[in-house]
mmCIF file of C-alpha atoms and ligand atoms in Angstrom:
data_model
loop_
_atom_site.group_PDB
_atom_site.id
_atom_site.type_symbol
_atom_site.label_atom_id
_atom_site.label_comp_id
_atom_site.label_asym_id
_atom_site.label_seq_id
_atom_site.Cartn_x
_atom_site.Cartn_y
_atom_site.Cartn_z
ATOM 1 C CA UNK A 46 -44.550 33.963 -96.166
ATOM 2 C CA UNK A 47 -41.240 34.936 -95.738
ATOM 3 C CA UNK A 48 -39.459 38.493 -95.819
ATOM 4 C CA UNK A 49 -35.943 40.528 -94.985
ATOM 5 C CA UNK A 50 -35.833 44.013 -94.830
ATOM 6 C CA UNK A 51 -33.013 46.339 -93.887
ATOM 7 C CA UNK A 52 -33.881 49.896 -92.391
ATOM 8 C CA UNK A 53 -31.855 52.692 -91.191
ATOM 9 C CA UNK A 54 -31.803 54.723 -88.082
ATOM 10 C CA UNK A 55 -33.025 58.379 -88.296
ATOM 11 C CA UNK A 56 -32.165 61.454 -86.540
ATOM 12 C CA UNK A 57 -34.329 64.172 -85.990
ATOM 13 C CA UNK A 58 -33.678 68.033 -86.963
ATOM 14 C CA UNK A 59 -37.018 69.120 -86.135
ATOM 15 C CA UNK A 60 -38.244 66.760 -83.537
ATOM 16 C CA UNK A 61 -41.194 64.885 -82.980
ATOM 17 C CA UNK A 62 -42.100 65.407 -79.053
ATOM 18 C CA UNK A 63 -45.954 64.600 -78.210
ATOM 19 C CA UNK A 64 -48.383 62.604 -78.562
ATOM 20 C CA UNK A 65 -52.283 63.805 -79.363
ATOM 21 C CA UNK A 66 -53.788 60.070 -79.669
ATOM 22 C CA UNK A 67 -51.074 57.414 -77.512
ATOM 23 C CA UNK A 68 -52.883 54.730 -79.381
ATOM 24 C CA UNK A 69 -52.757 55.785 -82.976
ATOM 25 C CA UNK A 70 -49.368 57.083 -82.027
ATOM 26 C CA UNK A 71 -50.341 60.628 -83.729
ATOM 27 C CA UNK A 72 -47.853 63.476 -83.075
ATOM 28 C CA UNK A 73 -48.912 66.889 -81.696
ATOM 29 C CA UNK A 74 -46.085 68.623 -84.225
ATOM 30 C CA UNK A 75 -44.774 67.972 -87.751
ATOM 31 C CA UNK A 76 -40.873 66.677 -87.481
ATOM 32 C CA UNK A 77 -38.138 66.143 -89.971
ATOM 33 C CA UNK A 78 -35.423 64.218 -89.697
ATOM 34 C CA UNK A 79 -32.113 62.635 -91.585
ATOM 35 C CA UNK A 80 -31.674 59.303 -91.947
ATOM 36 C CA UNK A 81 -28.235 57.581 -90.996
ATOM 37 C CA UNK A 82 -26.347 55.060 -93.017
ATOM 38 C CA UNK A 83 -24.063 54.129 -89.566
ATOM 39 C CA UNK A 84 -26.808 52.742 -87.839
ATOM 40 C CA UNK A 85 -29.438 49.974 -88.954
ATOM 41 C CA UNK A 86 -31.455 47.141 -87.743
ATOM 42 C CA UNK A 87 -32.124 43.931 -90.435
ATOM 43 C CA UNK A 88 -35.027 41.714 -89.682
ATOM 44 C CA UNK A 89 -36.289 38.730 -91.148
ATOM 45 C CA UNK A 90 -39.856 37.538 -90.608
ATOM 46 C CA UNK A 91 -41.528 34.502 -91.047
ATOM 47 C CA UNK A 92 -45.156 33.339 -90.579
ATOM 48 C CA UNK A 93 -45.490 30.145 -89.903
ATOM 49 C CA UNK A 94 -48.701 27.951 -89.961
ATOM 50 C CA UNK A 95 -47.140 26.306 -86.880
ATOM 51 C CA UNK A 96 -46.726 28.381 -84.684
ATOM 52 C CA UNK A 97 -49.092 29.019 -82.106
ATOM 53 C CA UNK A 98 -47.577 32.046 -80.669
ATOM 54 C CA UNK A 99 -44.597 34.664 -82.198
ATOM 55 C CA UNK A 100 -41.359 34.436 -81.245
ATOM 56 C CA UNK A 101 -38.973 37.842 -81.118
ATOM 57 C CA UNK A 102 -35.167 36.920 -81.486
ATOM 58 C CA UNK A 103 -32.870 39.925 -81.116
ATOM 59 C CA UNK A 104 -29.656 39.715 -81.975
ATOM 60 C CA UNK A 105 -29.749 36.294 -81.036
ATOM 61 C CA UNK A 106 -31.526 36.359 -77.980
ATOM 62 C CA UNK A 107 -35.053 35.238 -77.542
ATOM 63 C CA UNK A 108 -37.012 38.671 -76.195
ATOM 64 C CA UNK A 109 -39.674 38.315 -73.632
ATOM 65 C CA UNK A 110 -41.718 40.818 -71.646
ATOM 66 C CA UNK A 111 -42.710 44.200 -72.928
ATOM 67 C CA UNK A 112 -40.213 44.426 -75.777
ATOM 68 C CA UNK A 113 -42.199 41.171 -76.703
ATOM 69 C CA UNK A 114 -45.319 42.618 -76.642
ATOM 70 C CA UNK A 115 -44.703 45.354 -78.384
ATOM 71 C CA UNK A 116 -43.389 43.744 -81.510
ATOM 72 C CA UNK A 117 -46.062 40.891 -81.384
ATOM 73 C CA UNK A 118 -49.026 44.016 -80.846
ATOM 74 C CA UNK A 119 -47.435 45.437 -83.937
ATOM 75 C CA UNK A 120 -47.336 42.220 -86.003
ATOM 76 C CA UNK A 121 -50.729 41.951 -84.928
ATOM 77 C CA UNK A 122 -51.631 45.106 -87.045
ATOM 78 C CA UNK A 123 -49.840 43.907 -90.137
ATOM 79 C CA UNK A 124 -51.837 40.625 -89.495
ATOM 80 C CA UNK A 125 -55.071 42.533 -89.367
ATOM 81 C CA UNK A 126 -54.317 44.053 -92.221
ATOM 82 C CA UNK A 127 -53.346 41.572 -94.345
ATOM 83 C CA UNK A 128 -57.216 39.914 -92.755
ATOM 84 C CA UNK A 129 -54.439 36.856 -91.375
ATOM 85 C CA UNK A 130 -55.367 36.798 -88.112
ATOM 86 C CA UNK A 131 -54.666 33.792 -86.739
ATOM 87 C CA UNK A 132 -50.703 33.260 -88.175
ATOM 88 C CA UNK A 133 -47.613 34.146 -85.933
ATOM 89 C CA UNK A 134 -44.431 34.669 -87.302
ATOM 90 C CA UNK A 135 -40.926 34.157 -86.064
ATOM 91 C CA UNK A 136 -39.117 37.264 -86.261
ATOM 92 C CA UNK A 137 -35.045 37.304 -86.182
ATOM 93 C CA UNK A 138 -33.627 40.974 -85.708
ATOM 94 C CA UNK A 139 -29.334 42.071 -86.318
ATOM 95 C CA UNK A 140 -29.053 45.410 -84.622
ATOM 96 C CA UNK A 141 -26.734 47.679 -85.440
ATOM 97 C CA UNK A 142 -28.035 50.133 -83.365
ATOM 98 C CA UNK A 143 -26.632 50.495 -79.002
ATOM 99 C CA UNK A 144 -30.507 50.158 -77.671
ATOM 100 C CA UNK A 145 -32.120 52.685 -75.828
ATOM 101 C CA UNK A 146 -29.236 54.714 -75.373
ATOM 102 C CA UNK A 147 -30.615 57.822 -77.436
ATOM 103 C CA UNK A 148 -29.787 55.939 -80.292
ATOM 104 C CA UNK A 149 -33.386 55.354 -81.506
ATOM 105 C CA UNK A 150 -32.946 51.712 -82.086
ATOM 106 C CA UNK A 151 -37.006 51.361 -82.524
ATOM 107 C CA UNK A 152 -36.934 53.651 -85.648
ATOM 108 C CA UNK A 153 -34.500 51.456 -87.677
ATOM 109 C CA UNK A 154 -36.292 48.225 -85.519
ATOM 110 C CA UNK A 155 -39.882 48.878 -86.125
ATOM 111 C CA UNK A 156 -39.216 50.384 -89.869
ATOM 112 C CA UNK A 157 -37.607 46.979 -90.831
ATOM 113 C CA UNK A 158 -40.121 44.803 -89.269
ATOM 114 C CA UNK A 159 -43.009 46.350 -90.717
ATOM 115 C CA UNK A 160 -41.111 46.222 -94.484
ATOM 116 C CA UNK A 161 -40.429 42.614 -93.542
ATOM 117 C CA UNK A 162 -43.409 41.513 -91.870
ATOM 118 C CA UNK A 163 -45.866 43.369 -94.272
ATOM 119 C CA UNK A 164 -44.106 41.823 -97.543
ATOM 120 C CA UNK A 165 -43.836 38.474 -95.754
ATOM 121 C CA UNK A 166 -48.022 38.256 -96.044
ATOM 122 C CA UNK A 167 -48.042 39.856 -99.641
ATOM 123 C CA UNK A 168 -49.119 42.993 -99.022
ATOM 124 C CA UNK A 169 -47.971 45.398 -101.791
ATOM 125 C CA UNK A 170 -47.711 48.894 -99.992
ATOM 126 C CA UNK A 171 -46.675 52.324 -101.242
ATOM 127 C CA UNK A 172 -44.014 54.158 -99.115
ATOM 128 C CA UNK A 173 -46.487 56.615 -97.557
ATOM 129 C CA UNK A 174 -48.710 53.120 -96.320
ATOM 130 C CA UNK A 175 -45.781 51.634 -94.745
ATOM 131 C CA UNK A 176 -45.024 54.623 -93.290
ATOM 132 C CA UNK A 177 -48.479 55.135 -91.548
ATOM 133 C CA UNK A 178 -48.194 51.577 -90.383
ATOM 134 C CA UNK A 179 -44.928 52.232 -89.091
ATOM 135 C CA UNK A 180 -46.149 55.061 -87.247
ATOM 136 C CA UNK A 181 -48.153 53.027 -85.452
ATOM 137 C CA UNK A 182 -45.021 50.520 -83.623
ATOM 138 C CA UNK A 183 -42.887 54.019 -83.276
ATOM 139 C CA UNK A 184 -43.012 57.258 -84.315
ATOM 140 C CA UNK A 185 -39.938 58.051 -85.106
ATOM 141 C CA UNK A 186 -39.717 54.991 -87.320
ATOM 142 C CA UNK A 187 -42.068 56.005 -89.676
ATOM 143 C CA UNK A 188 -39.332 58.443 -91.175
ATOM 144 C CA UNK A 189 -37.035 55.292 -91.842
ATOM 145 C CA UNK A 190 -38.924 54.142 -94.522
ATOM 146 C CA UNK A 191 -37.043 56.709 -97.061
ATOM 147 C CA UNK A 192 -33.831 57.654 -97.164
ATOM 148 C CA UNK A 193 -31.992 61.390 -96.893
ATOM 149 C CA UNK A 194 -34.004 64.494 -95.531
ATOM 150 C CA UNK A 195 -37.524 62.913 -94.557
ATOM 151 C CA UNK A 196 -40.793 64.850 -93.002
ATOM 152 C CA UNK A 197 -43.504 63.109 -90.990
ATOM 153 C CA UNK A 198 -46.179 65.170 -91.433
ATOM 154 C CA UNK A 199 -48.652 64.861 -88.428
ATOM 155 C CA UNK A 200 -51.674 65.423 -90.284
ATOM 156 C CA UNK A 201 -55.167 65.952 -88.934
ATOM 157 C CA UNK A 202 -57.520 63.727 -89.120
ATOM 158 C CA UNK A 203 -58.606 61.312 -85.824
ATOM 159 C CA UNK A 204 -58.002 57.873 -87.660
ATOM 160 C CA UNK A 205 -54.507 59.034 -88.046
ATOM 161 C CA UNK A 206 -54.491 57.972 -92.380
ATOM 162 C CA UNK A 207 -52.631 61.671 -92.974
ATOM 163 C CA UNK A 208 -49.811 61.086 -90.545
ATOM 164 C CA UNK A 209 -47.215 60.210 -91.856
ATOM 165 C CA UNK A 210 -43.763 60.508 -93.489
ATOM 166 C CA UNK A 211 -42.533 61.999 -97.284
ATOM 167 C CA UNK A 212 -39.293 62.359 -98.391
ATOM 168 C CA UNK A 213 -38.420 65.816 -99.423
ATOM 169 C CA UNK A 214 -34.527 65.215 -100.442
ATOM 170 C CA UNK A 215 -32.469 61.815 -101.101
ATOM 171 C CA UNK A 216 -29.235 61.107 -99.843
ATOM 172 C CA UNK A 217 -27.636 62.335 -102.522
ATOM 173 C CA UNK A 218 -28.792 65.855 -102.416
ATOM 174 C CA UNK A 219 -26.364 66.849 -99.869
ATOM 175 C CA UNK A 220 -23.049 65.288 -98.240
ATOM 176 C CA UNK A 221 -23.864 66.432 -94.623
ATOM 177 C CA UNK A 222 -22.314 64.293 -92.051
ATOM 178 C CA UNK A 223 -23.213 62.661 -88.423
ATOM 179 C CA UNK A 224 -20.961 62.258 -85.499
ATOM 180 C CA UNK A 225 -22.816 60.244 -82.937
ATOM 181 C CA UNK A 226 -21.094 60.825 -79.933
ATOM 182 C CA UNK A 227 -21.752 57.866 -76.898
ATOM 183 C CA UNK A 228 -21.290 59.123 -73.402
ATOM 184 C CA UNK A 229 -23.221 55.802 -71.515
ATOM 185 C CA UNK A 230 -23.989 53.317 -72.743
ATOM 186 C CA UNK A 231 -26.947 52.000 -69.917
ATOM 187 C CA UNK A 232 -30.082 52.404 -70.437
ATOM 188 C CA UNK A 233 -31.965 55.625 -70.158
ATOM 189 C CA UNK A 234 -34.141 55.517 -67.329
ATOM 190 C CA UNK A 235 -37.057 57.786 -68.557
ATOM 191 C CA UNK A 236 -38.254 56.237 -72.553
ATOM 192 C CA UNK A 237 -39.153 59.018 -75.085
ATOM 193 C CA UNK A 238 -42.418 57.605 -74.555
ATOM 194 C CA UNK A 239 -42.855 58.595 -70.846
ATOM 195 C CA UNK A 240 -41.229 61.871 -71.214
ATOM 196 C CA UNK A 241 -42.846 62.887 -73.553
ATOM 197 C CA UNK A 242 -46.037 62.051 -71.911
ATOM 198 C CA UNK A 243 -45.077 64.379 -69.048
ATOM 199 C CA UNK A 244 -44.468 66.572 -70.933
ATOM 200 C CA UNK A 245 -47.669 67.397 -72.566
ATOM 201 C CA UNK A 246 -49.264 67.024 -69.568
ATOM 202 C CA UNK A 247 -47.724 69.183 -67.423
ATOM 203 C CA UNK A 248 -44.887 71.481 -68.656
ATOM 204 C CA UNK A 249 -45.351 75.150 -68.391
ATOM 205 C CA UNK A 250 -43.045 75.765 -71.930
ATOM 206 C CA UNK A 251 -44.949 72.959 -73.590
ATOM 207 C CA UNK A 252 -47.127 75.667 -75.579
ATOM 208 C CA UNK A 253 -43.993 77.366 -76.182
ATOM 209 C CA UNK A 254 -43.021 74.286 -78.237
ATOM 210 C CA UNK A 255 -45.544 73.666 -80.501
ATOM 211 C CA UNK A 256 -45.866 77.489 -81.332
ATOM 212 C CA UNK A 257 -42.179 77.372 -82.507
ATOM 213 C CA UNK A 258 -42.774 74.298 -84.949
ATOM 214 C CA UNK A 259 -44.307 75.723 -88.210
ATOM 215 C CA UNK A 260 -41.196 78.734 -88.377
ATOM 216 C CA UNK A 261 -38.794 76.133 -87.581
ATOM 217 C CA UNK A 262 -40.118 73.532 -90.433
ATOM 218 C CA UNK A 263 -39.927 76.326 -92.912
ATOM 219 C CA UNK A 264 -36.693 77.960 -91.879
ATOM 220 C CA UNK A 265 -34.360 74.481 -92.181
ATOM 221 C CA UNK A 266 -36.756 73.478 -95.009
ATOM 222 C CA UNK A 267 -34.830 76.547 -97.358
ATOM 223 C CA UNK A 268 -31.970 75.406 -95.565
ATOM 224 C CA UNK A 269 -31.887 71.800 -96.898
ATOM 225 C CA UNK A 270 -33.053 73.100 -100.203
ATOM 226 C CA UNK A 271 -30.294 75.926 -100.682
ATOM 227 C CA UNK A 272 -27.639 73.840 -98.642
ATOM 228 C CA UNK A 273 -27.145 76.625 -96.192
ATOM 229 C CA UNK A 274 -25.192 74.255 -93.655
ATOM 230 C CA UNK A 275 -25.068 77.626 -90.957
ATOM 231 C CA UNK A 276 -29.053 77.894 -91.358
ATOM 232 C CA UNK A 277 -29.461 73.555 -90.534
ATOM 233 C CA UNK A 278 -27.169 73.586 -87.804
ATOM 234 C CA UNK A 279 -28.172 76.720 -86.310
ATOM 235 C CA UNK A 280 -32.316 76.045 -86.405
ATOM 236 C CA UNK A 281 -31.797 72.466 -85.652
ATOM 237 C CA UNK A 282 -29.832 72.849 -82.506
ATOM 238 C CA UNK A 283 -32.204 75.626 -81.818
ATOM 239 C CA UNK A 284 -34.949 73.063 -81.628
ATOM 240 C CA UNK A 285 -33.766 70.679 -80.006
ATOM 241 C CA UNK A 286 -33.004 73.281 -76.911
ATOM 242 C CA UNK A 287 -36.191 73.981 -77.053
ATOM 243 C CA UNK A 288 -37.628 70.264 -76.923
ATOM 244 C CA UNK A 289 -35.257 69.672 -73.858
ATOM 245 C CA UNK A 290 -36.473 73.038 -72.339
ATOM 246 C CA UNK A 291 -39.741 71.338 -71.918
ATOM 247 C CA UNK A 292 -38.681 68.434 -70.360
ATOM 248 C CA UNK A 293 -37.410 70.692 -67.429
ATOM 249 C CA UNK A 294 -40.690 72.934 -67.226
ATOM 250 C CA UNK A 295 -42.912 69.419 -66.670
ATOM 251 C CA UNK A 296 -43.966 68.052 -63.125
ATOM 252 C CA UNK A 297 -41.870 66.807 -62.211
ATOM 253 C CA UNK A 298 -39.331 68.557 -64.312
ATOM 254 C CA UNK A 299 -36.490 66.043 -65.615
ATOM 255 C CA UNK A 300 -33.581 66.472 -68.204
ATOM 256 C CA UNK A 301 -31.876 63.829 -70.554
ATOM 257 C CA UNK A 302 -28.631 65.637 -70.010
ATOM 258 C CA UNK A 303 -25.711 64.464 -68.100
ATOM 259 C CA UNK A 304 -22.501 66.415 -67.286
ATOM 260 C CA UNK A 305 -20.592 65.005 -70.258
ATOM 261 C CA UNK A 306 -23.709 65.927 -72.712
ATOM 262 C CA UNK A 307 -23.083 69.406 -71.674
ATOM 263 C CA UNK A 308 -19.561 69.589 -72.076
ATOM 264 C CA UNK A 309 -20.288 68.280 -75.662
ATOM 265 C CA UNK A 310 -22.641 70.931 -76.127
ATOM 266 C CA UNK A 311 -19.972 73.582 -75.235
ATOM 267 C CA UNK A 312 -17.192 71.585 -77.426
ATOM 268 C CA UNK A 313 -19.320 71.978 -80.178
ATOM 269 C CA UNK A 314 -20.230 75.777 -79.885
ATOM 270 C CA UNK A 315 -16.294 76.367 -79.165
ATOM 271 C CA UNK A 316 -15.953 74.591 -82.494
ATOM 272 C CA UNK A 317 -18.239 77.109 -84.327
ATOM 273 C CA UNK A 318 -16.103 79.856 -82.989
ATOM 274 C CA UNK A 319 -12.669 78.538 -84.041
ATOM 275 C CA UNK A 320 -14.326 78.733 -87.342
ATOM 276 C CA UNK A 321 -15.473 74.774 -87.660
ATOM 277 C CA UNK A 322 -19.060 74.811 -88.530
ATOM 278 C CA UNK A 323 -20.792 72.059 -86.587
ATOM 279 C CA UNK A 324 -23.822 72.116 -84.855
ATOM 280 C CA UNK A 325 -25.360 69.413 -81.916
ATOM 281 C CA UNK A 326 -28.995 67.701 -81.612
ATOM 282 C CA UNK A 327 -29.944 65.291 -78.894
ATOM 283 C CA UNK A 328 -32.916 63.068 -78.764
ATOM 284 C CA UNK A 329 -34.220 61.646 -75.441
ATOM 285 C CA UNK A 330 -30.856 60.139 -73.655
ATOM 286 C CA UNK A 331 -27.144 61.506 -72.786
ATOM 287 C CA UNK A 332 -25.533 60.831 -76.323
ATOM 288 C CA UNK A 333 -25.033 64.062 -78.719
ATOM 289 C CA UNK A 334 -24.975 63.860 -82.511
ATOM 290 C CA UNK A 335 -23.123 66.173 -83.842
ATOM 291 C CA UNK A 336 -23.828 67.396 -87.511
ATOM 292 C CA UNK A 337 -20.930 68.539 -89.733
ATOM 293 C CA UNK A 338 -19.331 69.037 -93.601
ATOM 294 C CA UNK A 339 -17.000 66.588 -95.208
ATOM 295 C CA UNK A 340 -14.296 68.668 -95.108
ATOM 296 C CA UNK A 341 -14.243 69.544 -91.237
ATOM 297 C CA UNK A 342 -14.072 65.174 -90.546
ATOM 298 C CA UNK A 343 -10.911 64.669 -89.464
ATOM 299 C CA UNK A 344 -10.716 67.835 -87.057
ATOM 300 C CA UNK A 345 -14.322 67.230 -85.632
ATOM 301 C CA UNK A 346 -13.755 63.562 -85.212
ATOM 302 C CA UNK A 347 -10.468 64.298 -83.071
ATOM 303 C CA UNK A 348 -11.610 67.251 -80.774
ATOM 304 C CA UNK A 349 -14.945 64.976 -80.013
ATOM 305 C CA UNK A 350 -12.479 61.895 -79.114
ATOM 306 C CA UNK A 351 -10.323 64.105 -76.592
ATOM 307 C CA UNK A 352 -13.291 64.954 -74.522
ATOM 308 C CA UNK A 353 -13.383 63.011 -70.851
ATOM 309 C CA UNK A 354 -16.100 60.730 -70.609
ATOM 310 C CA UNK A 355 -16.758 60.341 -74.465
ATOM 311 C CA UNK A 356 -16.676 56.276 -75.507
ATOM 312 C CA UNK A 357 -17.323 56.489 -78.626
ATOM 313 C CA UNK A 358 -17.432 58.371 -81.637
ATOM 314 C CA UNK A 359 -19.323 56.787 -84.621
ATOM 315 C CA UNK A 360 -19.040 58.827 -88.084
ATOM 316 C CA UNK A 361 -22.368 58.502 -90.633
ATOM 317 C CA UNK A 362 -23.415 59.814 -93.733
ATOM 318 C CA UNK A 363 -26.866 60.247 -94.920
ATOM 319 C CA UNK A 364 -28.261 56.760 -95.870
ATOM 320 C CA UNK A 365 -31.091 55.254 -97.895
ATOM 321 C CA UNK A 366 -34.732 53.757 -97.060
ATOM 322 C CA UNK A 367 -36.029 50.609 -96.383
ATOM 323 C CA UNK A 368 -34.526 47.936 -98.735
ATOM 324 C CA UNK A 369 -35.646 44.471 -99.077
ATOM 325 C CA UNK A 370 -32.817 41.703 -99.191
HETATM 326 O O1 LIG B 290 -40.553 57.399 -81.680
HETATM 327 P P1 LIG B 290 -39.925 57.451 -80.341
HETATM 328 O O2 LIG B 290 -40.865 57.020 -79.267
HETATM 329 O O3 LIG B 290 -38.594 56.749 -80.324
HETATM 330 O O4 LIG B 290 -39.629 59.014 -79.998
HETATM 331 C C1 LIG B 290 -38.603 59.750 -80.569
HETATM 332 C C2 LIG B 290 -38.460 61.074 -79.931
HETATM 333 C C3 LIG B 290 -37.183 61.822 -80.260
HETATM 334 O O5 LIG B 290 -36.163 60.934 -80.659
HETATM 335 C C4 LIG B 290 -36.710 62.550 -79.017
HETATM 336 C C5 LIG B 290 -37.400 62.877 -81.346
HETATM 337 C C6 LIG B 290 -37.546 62.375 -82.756
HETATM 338 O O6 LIG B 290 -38.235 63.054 -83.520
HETATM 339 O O7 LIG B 290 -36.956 61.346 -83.134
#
């Protein structure tokens, strides 16, 4: 009854921004992401006929309060499940992941607990299951079950069992890199979860959004295929404009973005026109990842470093799925 599973951190290309069912956690758009080999969260989990309540240890600290209750709500699916009801687990998490600074620490978090936790009672899963159960602690971390280029598709039904993620490339389709670029490291103060919230409730562009999706999915689909680095970059930073456009046509309108996120931004496009190809995304905090080629490393690394108000600068390539240790 015991299990460790290792999962990656993903970033998305085409991002996932809405809910249509906050329960089910089912997506209002089809996303597709990359998963990173930097960044990755190992979990062990352990039922225990003992216990009489689970315990949540993260990176060696015992978690209480809503992080708590997230991860026990979620174990309490896999329990259901498996028909165990009444067993708790101890669950010990390494994070390699800076938490809730943009970073999407849940994807790699939830994606290794439910590989963990779901082995842990025996249940023998195909990716696409996992995936839907994953779905169901975060989103986003239902594309960390696979590795490389990875689409969640939101599917249609109500119950939610055609959401959910497919790879479409490994990681060893393409050598595209990650810079992910930390500006601060506190916490964000609006989660994905509340802003995006907002922002299907009440922004004016959030139409806007969801028309864009299917072009955009198709468009960097050929991309990936073909390896057309110019056509990735250019329709993923496209889209993730757009998702932050929304945020700041909501009521009340808000905006991830600090100062030093914008002067990334501009770094970036002043990169494309000294001839660099490199393109940004940014999910819902400060921090900028920065996609780029092999080749350009060394340069892009450098010209990120020298910006004012940049801590960090953490270099990935494209990683694998959930593994089981
Ligand atoms: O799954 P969550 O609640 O961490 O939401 C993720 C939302 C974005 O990171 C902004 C976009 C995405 O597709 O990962």
């Amino acid at each position: 009854m015991k299990a460790t599973a290792k999962a990656h951190t993903n970033i998305a290309l085409i991002k996932y921004w809405g809910k249509r069912n906050e329960e089910l956690i089912l997506p209002t758009n089809s996303s597709l992401s990359i998963t990173l080999d930097g960044f990755y969260t190992t979990t062990s989990v352990a039922f225990d006929e003992d216990l009489s309540e689970d315990i949540f240890v993260l990176n060696n600290e015992v978690i209480t309060g809503e992080a708590y209750r997230r991860v026990s709500r979620f174990l309490h699916l896999i329990r259901e499940t498996a028909g165990k009801q009444n067993l708790y687990a101890r669950v010990n998490s390494v994070n390699e992941v800076p938490t809730a600074a943009g970073f999407a620490s849940s994807a790699s978090g939830f994606a290794a607990l439910a590989a963990a936790g779901t082995r842990a009672l025996g249940l023998d899963l195909t990716h696409e299951d996992l995936s839907r159960i994953t779905r169901q602690g975060s989103g986003s971390a239902c594309r960390s079950i696979y590795g490389g280029f990875v689409e969640w598709d939101m599917g249609e039904r109500e119950d939610g069992m055609d959401s959910q993620a497919i790879q479409i490339q490994t990681e060893n389709h393409w050598d595209v890199r990650v810079a992910a670029v930390e500006l601060n490291s506190k916490m964000k103060k609006i989660s994905s979860r509340a802003g995006m919230k907002r922002t299907v409730e009440t922004s004016a562009f959030y139409s806007g959004w969801l028309d864009s999706i299917p072009n955009d999915l198709k468009e960097i689909k050929v991309g990936i295929a073909t390896k057309d680095f110019e056509k990735v970059g250019a329709v993923a930073e496209a889209n993730c404009l757009k998702m932050h456009a929304t945020t700041l046509g909501a009521a009340p309108p808000f905006t991830y973005w600090h100062d030093s996120t914008m002067r990334v931004m501009q770094t970036v496009q002043e990169m494309r026109e000294k001839g660099i190809p490199a393109y940004f995304t940014i999910d819902a905090g400060p921090n900028v990842k920065v996609l780029y080629l092999p080749e350009n490393e060394e340069q892009v690394e450098k010209i990120l470093k020298d910006i004012p108000d940049v801590q960090n600068v953490t270099l990935s390539k494209i990683g694998p799925g959930v593994t089981y240790l």
